[in-house]
């Protein structure tokens, strides 16, 4: 974990920065999101922007690219003071950006999403053939093998994220900004993204990279700027910073809870008890082949698999978010067909979706309303939650999950991505479920909070909560789960008690199944070409 | 226009494109035509244009396609029927206009026009007021202050009635229209506008409403203001539908100019004449009268609509 | 000192500030033209004056707009309210006429109850089309908008039906505690709606469904029931409005009763600050909006706008109100007044992009 | 599509035709088309003279203006907006044409004046909507009042058009065998074709869809949101003016009461044609079909001719209901 790859010394002194942001401040109402923050970007470097959730990373990026108007401070582009007034203007100046939430249009095709605004034309008309061909080529570079003519919303969030990246790297840019591009990607995709990033860096592109995965930072970044609470902490060379120093800079104190989980993961005897949830032959046309699953009280079942392996689909079927075509579900001893999420919620099942923007956040409501939504929905509209109880619950969870700003009346859409994720987690914990299905719950969550959430899950499991845990980060799945389900090509291929399974084992299980089927995921085949 | 089809099987097929069903007057008109057609064995094809000229033109065009013997319609507006009338002429189908005229360059495009003269109606209302000017100056200030409740802005009856009325009252310079506002031919509209007039002006002597409904609305507003309609404020309206006649007989309205909707018999008569190849006059004015309170009491029992 | 300035700042940011201001300005225009405009006197034991008329005349639009507010909050729209109002009036009037004792209190009550029940059913029908069949609201309610007129004409046989029932008439022309009964009914429905949505969780759930339907579904919100309820409620409100309109003239004209009232109601909702894209709604705003529209209707004859200029006047007023309400328009005005922004206070950031997909507008 | 390659020899054209399934995004349009044909067949069985191809051509002639309105409205609705002003702009256009011709302007000057007015009105509304953040419904409602008000300002009474160029254009028919069509219909179809091309094959068109999908994303993707959003209202204004010209050719007069509520017909046609009011999905060809469906419902009723005023409304509503419900079920299977 602490093996920083050798990095070329920064080209400081020799070359001047392509972009320099000096003493930038931005205020939203009473919130000072950025307070005299500076950033220097040199050509041919990967520059990591580090900080906790809500530190101001995304805001800094949006300030640079003209989404927000800067209150004070100046931006210097290639030696000249210059401020962008719209994303279009920054794009024209050679800044290509992937913003944090997938900002594509769901109703158009993948190819169109990639090429919008710069479609290849023939005789003045867009050439759909050329467009699709070019999109496909770019996608294949990233290891994504999908039909560019399919509409974007047919694809899971991870693919959408890759499409957004493909759109950004397809242009000739001087600066490439990637705000948490890897939050829902698997190791393979990340590796492919890094290959592309390295190539671009070598060509002289300046890259801004945001990620909460420290390993990724150490693998790819040369220099970094660390923010805390909207203020600049320092700028450092990655190679000269240990992880401990970095974390301390980011959160302002030592981090204790990081590696303490495996030791106290509770064990349950799955063999004797009655499962709280049992699925037999659960399946759905075109998305999941018949799958069996058992979940016991107090148990954490991790689901491992690569992108598109069907983990999300399984979770959705367990929750009734989609209706299953085949199979049956048994809750304790009650057999039940789930026709809508309500049925599952009535059986004390909770589900946090991987797509928080489309399926979680209710942006124009307050943090408090968002937190209490599921509980209120299950109580029915005639029984509002009493005021005292509201305040109590909301304040408790804001404190427990360290949500910032700690203001129950803040609008949800104004929260940073990671804090939104915490609110959504709180939404479900408040309902006191017996079964908790978490699909990528730590997506976009900073390192401190991730440990907090993992600890919380472990703690709840110890109290008897059953958890289904899905994450693109295999280590995390392994660390938390008592039992491991491995999926591939939309079906379950293996199941292990997680006492002695390692990441390598899981990868072998997945690879071992990889008969040379024509449909095999291209990602898993090209995994070694770095 | 030889009416060959009618000779084949003996029955006449008539396509009738009505304006709509926007008022009690209009439904009475429709009813009269439908009932007469049935009584006289005319096969009536009926459509209701819902107040839209384009619907009416489409209906007429479909009558041409269905090869009816004669087409009759009450134009939504006076202009713009040239093209479709030429198609009808080319197809040899005679056209009769009812209720409202059309404004075409070539008078041979239609056989005859049966209906009221809106300007004349306004003139009659004006005449009565001039004759009764002395009586109508209710508050005795030497001027007769009239407020006018107009019909739908831009509608032919509203324009013509206002014009006829204005022309006649010009003869007497004690009569003055002090306020005029559209009430859209509805009771609710008439009431709301009248309420406002009453609030801002307490010298109103006379209300002239372009139809009975607005007059009836005005009555409600006047009563709500604590005044007695027909005495404290005189009311003149046009149409003479049953509710209006009742109010007239009760003394709440002072004078109503009739606008007769019962065009059915005259229309069927004209249609038969046209198909038989007889000469018909270019303009047939419907027989209509006007009522004061005494005449209304006499006429009310026979009023059907 | 600082406390009073912060209170002023809070007032300046209050969402109802601009609608109220627009209403006040409109009233002022009337007073300038007619100094007696705001005068109110006692007559026959009740208050009488322009203001009282405005209250009474605002009742139908207010009622319809209250229902419309909730529908709009769920990202819907209800075009059928005018037709439903006409049906309510037609049902009530024909029932009153058909009853044994046309002038009795029970006749009026029975007829009105019957009419309102029919309207709730019609609203529920709209809700069924929208929530169960998933038809787009505008087209689902367009069906009843077209057919409903026909139904109400069929009920009255196309005739203007006049009724003589003093109790029915009181619905629009009666006074309680010197105030118009119709207005008090609208206020009562407003209060009822406010309690229904804000004292229960209904309001929050409606907003949640309107802002992000999919997230709400996954959170277990019964959006189907909510949408159904909201349309039924809109039918209820439209029915009441129809009764008030009919009572106002003691008659029903199936063809013109409530014609285009949906546009007025939507305008009232929007002037009140509720976005047509769904989500957060303001009942008080709708209340002000409806008063504004009734005042506007009174302004036209009061200041003597000729009939053929009515529309131009309305256009100017609507544009002015919208501009006053638009923060962007105000900001650009301010910039022009105070010169270039460099010297002034820190400019506000560009609005953050809405997280969810923008609906009709954002 | 990916099937049927086991035996290349037998994979005849017929097989490919048989196994062809259109992409789901075309389902609403195909359903509309199928239902339209169904309605036409129903009329043909019930009413004599209905199955005449001329009935179809007459539908095009009688609805030419509505088709053009629908085209403009499609652009606006695809961005997630709405334009309520189009009916009034049609009335204003007929009035400007009639008045200017009456004043002795050349027909070309008159046509230019009409198109310019509509375009400028559209531009104004677009600017209000985009730069002042006024909801489209309200901005265009103000536009509705404004255009109608201007119409009254020009003249309260209706004015006939007797200009030679106009009348010739209005009456000129093109014969296809024994059937005829008028120039207005051809202009309308040409508008549809141009609009379909613009939407499918230009950056402007694709941006329209992108804005409808997510305006904030489109903005972050650096697309020309302002230009496009204002642009669709300009297009709608232009189309409304063009529709107004077609309407004045249709009725050869200017009148302040024309086209009241026509915006609802246009919106209904667009939505029936499968376009989502929330934006981002739909095609102009669908709107053309939507207009034809509304038209054929009217034609069915006038061929029947036995319905009273209120049954006409009820039956229209019922047919509309049957149509949207069937269409809904036909397209539902995809999800
Ligand atoms: N439009 C807004 N209105 C008000 N506050 C905002 C707005 N946008 C961001 N903020 C606040 O600014 C702060 C910085 O947010 P930002 O999104 O930049 O964080 P971040 O560093 O990207 O965090 P994360 O890792 O969770 O994405 C947060 O406290 C957030 O609540
Ligand atoms: N709405 C959809 N329409 C068509 N295919 C879909 C749809 N949703 C998912 N799929 C496909 O189903 C497969 C399983 O997707 P799923 O989202 O369950 O994968 P996952 O294992 O959860 O991966 P991820 O890590 O991306 O969430 C993927 O190949 C995806 O392309
Ligand atoms: Mg962020
Ligand atoms: Mg997933």
Coordinates of N, CA, C and O in Angstrom, one line a residue, chain D residues 119-241:
Chain D
X119 N -41.6 35.7 -36.3 CA -40.2 35.3 -35.8 C -39.8 36.2 -34.7 O -39.2 35.8 -33.7
X120 N -40.1 37.5 -34.8 CA -39.7 38.4 -33.7 C -40.4 38.1 -32.4 O -39.8 38.1 -31.4
X121 N -41.7 37.8 -32.5 CA -42.5 37.4 -31.3 C -41.8 36.2 -30.7 O -41.7 36.2 -29.5
X122 N -41.5 35.2 -31.5 CA -40.9 34.0 -31.0 C -39.6 34.3 -30.3 O -39.3 33.9 -29.2
X123 N -38.8 35.2 -31.0 CA -37.5 35.6 -30.4 C -37.7 36.3 -29.0 O -37.0 35.9 -28.1
X124 N -38.7 37.2 -28.9 CA -38.9 37.9 -27.7 C -39.3 36.8 -26.6 O -38.7 36.9 -25.5
X125 N -40.1 35.9 -26.9 CA -40.5 34.9 -25.9 C -39.3 34.1 -25.5 O -39.1 33.8 -24.3
X126 N -38.5 33.7 -26.5 CA -37.4 32.9 -26.2 C -36.4 33.6 -25.3 O -35.9 33.0 -24.3
X127 N -36.2 34.9 -25.5 CA -35.3 35.7 -24.7 C -35.8 35.7 -23.3 O -35.1 35.6 -22.3
X128 N -37.1 36.0 -23.2 CA -37.7 36.0 -21.8 C -37.5 34.7 -21.1 O -37.1 34.7 -19.9
X129 N -37.7 33.6 -21.8 CA -37.6 32.3 -21.2 C -36.2 32.0 -20.8 O -35.9 31.6 -19.7
X130 N -35.3 32.3 -21.7 CA -33.9 31.8 -21.4 C -33.2 32.8 -20.5 O -32.6 32.5 -19.5
X131 N -33.2 34.1 -20.8 CA -32.4 35.1 -20.1 C -33.1 35.6 -18.8 O -32.4 36.0 -17.9
X132 N -34.4 35.5 -18.7 CA -35.0 35.9 -17.5 C -35.6 34.8 -16.7 O -36.3 35.0 -15.7
X133 N -35.4 33.6 -17.2 CA -35.8 32.4 -16.4 C -37.3 32.4 -16.2 O -37.8 32.0 -15.1
X134 N -38.1 32.9 -17.1 CA -39.6 32.9 -17.0 C -40.1 31.6 -17.5 O -39.6 31.1 -18.6
X135 N -41.0 30.9 -16.8 CA -41.5 29.6 -17.3 C -42.1 29.7 -18.6 O -42.9 30.7 -18.9
X136 N -41.8 28.8 -19.5 CA -42.3 28.9 -20.9 C -43.8 29.0 -20.9 O -44.4 29.8 -21.7
X137 N -44.5 28.3 -20.1 CA -46.0 28.4 -20.1 C -46.4 29.8 -19.9 O -47.3 30.3 -20.6
X138 N -45.8 30.5 -19.0 CA -46.3 31.9 -18.7 C -45.8 32.9 -19.7 O -46.6 33.7 -20.2
X139 N -44.5 32.7 -20.1 CA -44.0 33.7 -21.1 C -44.8 33.6 -22.4 O -45.2 34.6 -23.0
X140 N -45.2 32.3 -22.8 CA -45.9 32.2 -24.0 C -47.4 32.5 -23.8 O -48.1 32.9 -24.8
X141 N -47.9 32.4 -22.6 CA -49.3 32.8 -22.3 C -49.3 34.4 -22.5 O -50.3 34.9 -23.1
X142 N -48.3 35.0 -22.1 CA -48.2 36.5 -22.3 C -48.2 36.7 -23.8 O -48.8 37.7 -24.3
X143 N -47.4 35.9 -24.5 CA -47.3 36.0 -26.0 C -48.7 35.8 -26.6 O -49.1 36.5 -27.6
X144 N -49.5 34.9 -26.0 CA -50.8 34.6 -26.5 C -51.7 35.9 -26.4 O -52.3 36.4 -27.4
X145 N -51.6 36.5 -25.2 CA -52.4 37.8 -25.0 C -51.9 38.9 -25.9 O -52.7 39.6 -26.5
X146 N -50.6 38.9 -26.0 CA -50.0 40.0 -26.8 C -50.4 39.9 -28.3 O -50.9 40.9 -28.9
X147 N -50.2 38.7 -28.9 CA -50.6 38.6 -30.3 C -52.0 38.8 -30.5 O -52.4 39.5 -31.5
X148 N -52.9 38.3 -29.7 CA -54.3 38.5 -29.8 C -54.6 40.0 -29.7 O -55.4 40.5 -30.4
X149 N -54.0 40.6 -28.7 CA -54.2 42.1 -28.5 C -53.8 42.9 -29.7 O -54.5 43.8 -30.2
X150 N -52.7 42.5 -30.3 CA -52.2 43.2 -31.5 C -53.2 43.0 -32.7 O -53.5 43.9 -33.5
X151 N -53.8 41.8 -32.7 CA -54.8 41.5 -33.8 C -56.0 42.5 -33.6 O -56.4 43.1 -34.6
X152 N -56.4 42.6 -32.4 CA -57.6 43.6 -32.2 C -57.2 45.0 -32.5 O -58.0 45.8 -33.0
X153 N -55.9 45.3 -32.2 CA -55.4 46.6 -32.5 C -55.5 47.0 -34.0 O -55.8 48.1 -34.4
X154 N -55.1 46.0 -34.8 CA -55.1 46.2 -36.2 C -56.6 46.4 -36.7 O -56.9 47.3 -37.4
X155 N -57.4 45.5 -36.3 CA -58.8 45.6 -36.7 C -59.7 44.7 -35.9 O -59.3 43.5 -35.7
X156 N -60.8 45.2 -35.5 CA -61.7 44.3 -34.7 C -62.6 43.5 -35.7 O -63.0 42.4 -35.5
X157 N -62.8 44.2 -36.9 CA -63.7 43.5 -37.9 C -62.8 42.6 -38.8 O -61.6 42.9 -38.9
X158 N -63.5 41.7 -39.4 CA -62.7 40.8 -40.2 C -62.5 41.5 -41.6 O -63.3 42.3 -42.0
X159 N -61.4 41.1 -42.2 CA -61.0 41.7 -43.5 C -60.8 40.6 -44.5 O -60.1 39.7 -44.3
X160 N -61.4 40.8 -45.7 CA -61.2 39.8 -46.7 C -59.9 40.0 -47.5 O -59.4 41.1 -47.5
X161 N -59.4 38.9 -48.0 CA -58.2 39.0 -48.8 C -58.6 38.8 -50.2 O -59.2 37.7 -50.6
X162 N -58.4 39.7 -51.1 CA -58.8 39.5 -52.5 C -57.6 39.7 -53.4 O -57.7 39.7 -54.6
X163 N -56.4 39.7 -52.9 CA -55.2 39.9 -53.7 C -55.0 38.7 -54.6 O -55.3 37.5 -54.3
X164 N -54.6 39.0 -55.9 CA -54.6 37.9 -56.9 C -53.6 36.8 -56.6 O -53.9 35.6 -56.7
X165 N -52.4 37.3 -56.1 CA -51.4 36.2 -55.8 C -51.9 35.3 -54.8 O -51.7 34.1 -54.8
X166 N -52.5 35.9 -53.7 CA -53.0 35.0 -52.6 C -54.1 34.1 -53.1 O -54.1 32.9 -52.9
X167 N -55.1 34.7 -53.9 CA -56.2 33.8 -54.3 C -55.7 32.7 -55.2 O -56.1 31.6 -55.1
X168 N -54.7 33.1 -56.1 CA -54.3 32.1 -57.0 C -53.6 30.9 -56.2 O -53.8 29.8 -56.5
X169 N -52.7 31.4 -55.3 CA -52.0 30.4 -54.5 C -53.1 29.5 -53.7 O -52.9 28.3 -53.6
X170 N -54.1 30.2 -53.3 CA -55.1 29.4 -52.5 C -55.8 28.4 -53.3 O -56.2 27.3 -52.8
X171 N -56.1 28.8 -54.5 CA -57.0 27.9 -55.3 C -56.2 26.9 -56.2 O -56.7 25.9 -56.7
X172 N -54.9 27.2 -56.4 CA -54.2 26.4 -57.3 C -54.1 25.0 -56.8 O -53.7 24.7 -55.6
X173 N -54.5 24.0 -57.6 CA -54.4 22.6 -57.2 C -53.4 21.9 -58.1 O -53.2 22.2 -59.2
X174 N -52.9 20.9 -57.5 CA -52.0 20.0 -58.2 C -52.7 18.7 -58.4 O -53.1 18.1 -57.4
X175 N -52.8 18.2 -59.6 CA -53.6 17.0 -59.8 C -52.6 15.8 -59.7 O -51.6 15.8 -60.4
X176 N -53.0 14.8 -59.0 CA -52.3 13.5 -59.0 C -53.3 12.5 -59.6 O -54.2 12.1 -58.8
X177 N -53.2 12.3 -60.8 CA -54.3 11.5 -61.4 C -55.6 12.2 -61.3 O -55.7 13.4 -61.6
X178 N -56.6 11.6 -60.8 CA -57.9 12.3 -60.7 C -58.0 13.0 -59.3 O -59.0 13.6 -59.0
X179 N -57.0 12.8 -58.5 CA -57.1 13.4 -57.2 C -56.3 14.7 -57.2 O -55.3 14.9 -58.0
X180 N -56.6 15.6 -56.2 CA -55.9 16.8 -56.2 C -55.4 17.2 -54.8 O -55.9 16.7 -53.8
X181 N -54.4 18.0 -54.8 CA -53.9 18.5 -53.6 C -53.5 20.0 -53.8 O -53.3 20.4 -54.9
X182 N -53.6 20.7 -52.7 CA -53.3 22.2 -52.9 C -51.9 22.5 -52.5 O -51.2 21.7 -51.7
X183 N -51.4 23.7 -52.9 CA -50.0 24.1 -52.6 C -49.8 24.2 -51.1 O -48.7 23.9 -50.6
X184 N -50.8 24.6 -50.4 CA -50.6 24.7 -48.9 C -50.2 23.4 -48.3 O -49.3 23.4 -47.5
X185 N -50.8 22.3 -48.8 CA -50.4 21.0 -48.2 C -49.0 20.7 -48.6 O -48.3 20.1 -47.8
X186 N -48.6 21.0 -49.8 CA -47.3 20.7 -50.2 C -46.3 21.5 -49.4 O -45.2 21.0 -48.9
X187 N -46.6 22.7 -49.1 CA -45.7 23.6 -48.3 C -45.6 22.9 -46.9 O -44.5 22.8 -46.3
X188 N -46.7 22.5 -46.4 CA -46.7 21.9 -45.0 C -45.8 20.6 -45.0 O -45.0 20.4 -44.1
X189 N -46.0 19.8 -46.0 CA -45.2 18.6 -46.1 C -43.7 18.9 -46.2 O -42.8 18.3 -45.6
X190 N -43.4 19.9 -47.0 CA -42.0 20.3 -47.1 C -41.5 20.8 -45.8 O -40.3 20.5 -45.4
X191 N -42.3 21.5 -45.0 CA -41.8 22.0 -43.7 C -41.5 20.8 -42.8 O -40.5 20.8 -42.1
X192 N -42.4 19.8 -42.9 CA -42.1 18.6 -42.1 C -40.7 18.0 -42.5 O -39.9 17.6 -41.6
X193 N -40.5 17.9 -43.8 CA -39.3 17.3 -44.3 C -38.1 18.0 -43.8 O -37.1 17.5 -43.3
X194 N -38.1 19.4 -44.0 CA -37.0 20.2 -43.5 C -36.8 20.0 -42.0 O -35.7 19.8 -41.6
X195 N -37.9 20.1 -41.3 CA -37.7 20.0 -39.8 C -37.1 18.7 -39.4 O -36.3 18.6 -38.5
X196 N -37.6 17.6 -40.1 CA -37.1 16.3 -39.7 C -35.6 16.2 -40.0 O -34.8 15.7 -39.2
X197 N -35.2 16.8 -41.1 CA -33.7 16.9 -41.4 C -33.0 17.7 -40.3 O -32.0 17.2 -39.8
X198 N -33.5 18.8 -40.0 CA -32.8 19.7 -39.0 C -32.7 19.0 -37.7 O -31.6 18.9 -37.1
X199 N -33.7 18.3 -37.3 CA -33.7 17.6 -36.0 C -32.8 16.5 -36.0 O -32.1 16.2 -35.0
X200 N -32.7 15.7 -37.1 CA -31.9 14.5 -37.1 C -30.5 14.7 -37.5 O -29.6 14.1 -37.0
X201 N -30.3 15.7 -38.3 CA -28.9 15.7 -38.9 C -28.2 17.0 -38.8 O -27.2 17.3 -39.5
X202 N -28.6 17.9 -37.9 CA -27.8 19.1 -37.6 C -27.5 19.1 -36.1 O -28.2 18.6 -35.3
X203 N -26.4 19.9 -35.8 CA -26.0 20.0 -34.4 C -27.1 20.7 -33.7 O -27.4 20.4 -32.5
X204 N -27.7 21.7 -34.3 CA -28.8 22.4 -33.7 C -29.9 21.4 -33.2 O -30.3 21.4 -32.1
X205 N -30.3 20.5 -34.2 CA -31.3 19.6 -33.9 C -30.9 18.6 -32.7 O -31.7 18.4 -31.8
X206 N -29.7 18.2 -32.7 CA -29.3 17.2 -31.7 C -29.3 18.0 -30.3 O -29.6 17.4 -29.3
X207 N -28.9 19.2 -30.4 CA -28.8 20.0 -29.1 C -30.3 20.2 -28.6 O -30.5 20.2 -27.4
X208 N -31.2 20.3 -29.5 CA -32.6 20.4 -29.0 C -33.0 19.1 -28.2 O -33.5 19.2 -27.1
X209 N -32.6 18.0 -28.7 CA -32.9 16.7 -27.9 C -32.1 16.7 -26.6 O -32.6 16.3 -25.6
X210 N -30.8 17.2 -26.7 CA -30.0 17.1 -25.5 C -30.6 18.0 -24.4 O -30.7 17.6 -23.2
X211 N -31.1 19.2 -24.8 CA -31.7 20.1 -23.8 C -32.9 19.4 -23.2 O -33.1 19.5 -22.0
X212 N -33.7 18.7 -24.0 CA -34.9 18.1 -23.5 C -34.5 16.9 -22.6 O -35.2 16.6 -21.6
X213 N -33.4 16.3 -22.8 CA -32.9 15.2 -22.0 C -32.5 15.7 -20.6 O -32.8 15.2 -19.6
X214 N -31.7 16.7 -20.6 CA -31.2 17.3 -19.4 C -30.6 18.6 -19.7 O -29.5 18.7 -20.3
X215 N -31.2 19.7 -19.3 CA -30.7 21.0 -19.7 C -29.4 21.3 -19.0 O -28.4 21.8 -19.6
X216 N -29.3 20.9 -17.7 CA -28.1 21.2 -17.0 C -26.9 20.4 -17.6 O -25.8 20.9 -17.7
X217 N -27.2 19.1 -18.0 CA -26.1 18.3 -18.6 C -25.7 19.0 -19.9 O -24.5 19.1 -20.2
X218 N -26.6 19.4 -20.7 CA -26.3 20.0 -22.0 C -25.4 21.2 -21.7 O -24.5 21.5 -22.5
X219 N -25.7 22.0 -20.7 CA -24.9 23.2 -20.4 C -23.5 22.7 -20.0 O -22.6 23.3 -20.5
X220 N -23.4 21.7 -19.2 CA -22.1 21.3 -18.7 C -21.3 20.6 -19.9 O -20.1 20.6 -19.8
X221 N -22.0 20.1 -20.9 CA -21.3 19.5 -22.0 C -20.8 20.6 -22.9 O -20.3 20.3 -24.0
X222 N -21.1 21.8 -22.6 CA -20.6 22.9 -23.4 C -21.4 23.1 -24.7 O -20.9 23.7 -25.7
X223 N -22.7 22.7 -24.7 CA -23.5 22.9 -25.9 C -24.0 24.3 -25.9 O -24.1 25.0 -24.9
X224 N -24.5 24.7 -27.1 CA -25.0 26.1 -27.2 C -26.5 26.1 -26.7 O -27.4 26.2 -27.5
X225 N -26.6 26.1 -25.4 CA -27.9 26.0 -24.8 C -28.8 27.2 -25.1 O -29.9 27.2 -25.5
X226 N -28.1 28.4 -24.8 CA -28.9 29.6 -25.0 C -29.4 29.8 -26.4 O -30.5 30.0 -26.6
X227 N -28.4 29.6 -27.3 CA -28.8 29.8 -28.7 C -29.9 28.8 -29.1 O -30.9 29.2 -29.7
X228 N -29.8 27.6 -28.7 CA -30.8 26.6 -29.1 C -32.1 26.8 -28.4 O -33.2 26.7 -29.1
X229 N -32.1 27.2 -27.2 CA -33.4 27.4 -26.4 C -34.1 28.6 -27.0 O -35.3 28.5 -27.2
X230 N -33.4 29.6 -27.3 CA -34.1 30.8 -27.9 C -34.5 30.4 -29.3 O -35.6 30.7 -29.8
X231 N -33.6 29.6 -29.9 CA -33.9 29.2 -31.3 C -35.2 28.5 -31.5 O -35.9 28.7 -32.5
X232 N -35.5 27.6 -30.6 CA -36.7 26.8 -30.8 C -38.0 27.7 -30.8 O -38.9 27.5 -31.5
X233 N -37.9 28.7 -29.9 CA -39.1 29.6 -29.9 C -39.1 30.5 -31.2 O -40.2 30.8 -31.6
X234 N -37.9 30.8 -31.7 CA -37.9 31.6 -32.9 C -38.5 30.7 -34.0 O -39.4 31.1 -34.8
X235 N -38.1 29.4 -34.0 CA -38.7 28.5 -35.0 C -40.2 28.4 -34.9 O -40.9 28.4 -35.8
X236 N -40.6 28.2 -33.6 CA -42.0 28.1 -33.4 C -42.8 29.3 -33.8 O -43.8 29.2 -34.4
X237 N -42.2 30.5 -33.5 CA -42.8 31.7 -34.0 C -42.9 31.8 -35.5 O -43.9 32.2 -36.1
X238 N -41.8 31.4 -36.1 CA -41.8 31.4 -37.6 C -42.8 30.4 -38.1 O -43.6 30.8 -39.0
X239 N -42.8 29.2 -37.6 CA -43.8 28.3 -38.0 C -45.2 28.8 -37.8 O -46.1 28.5 -38.7
X240 N -45.5 29.4 -36.7 CA -46.8 29.9 -36.4 C -47.2 31.0 -37.5 O -48.3 31.0 -38.0
X241 N -46.2 31.8 -37.8 CA -46.5 32.8 -38.8 C -46.7 32.1 -40.2 O -47.7 32.5 -40.9

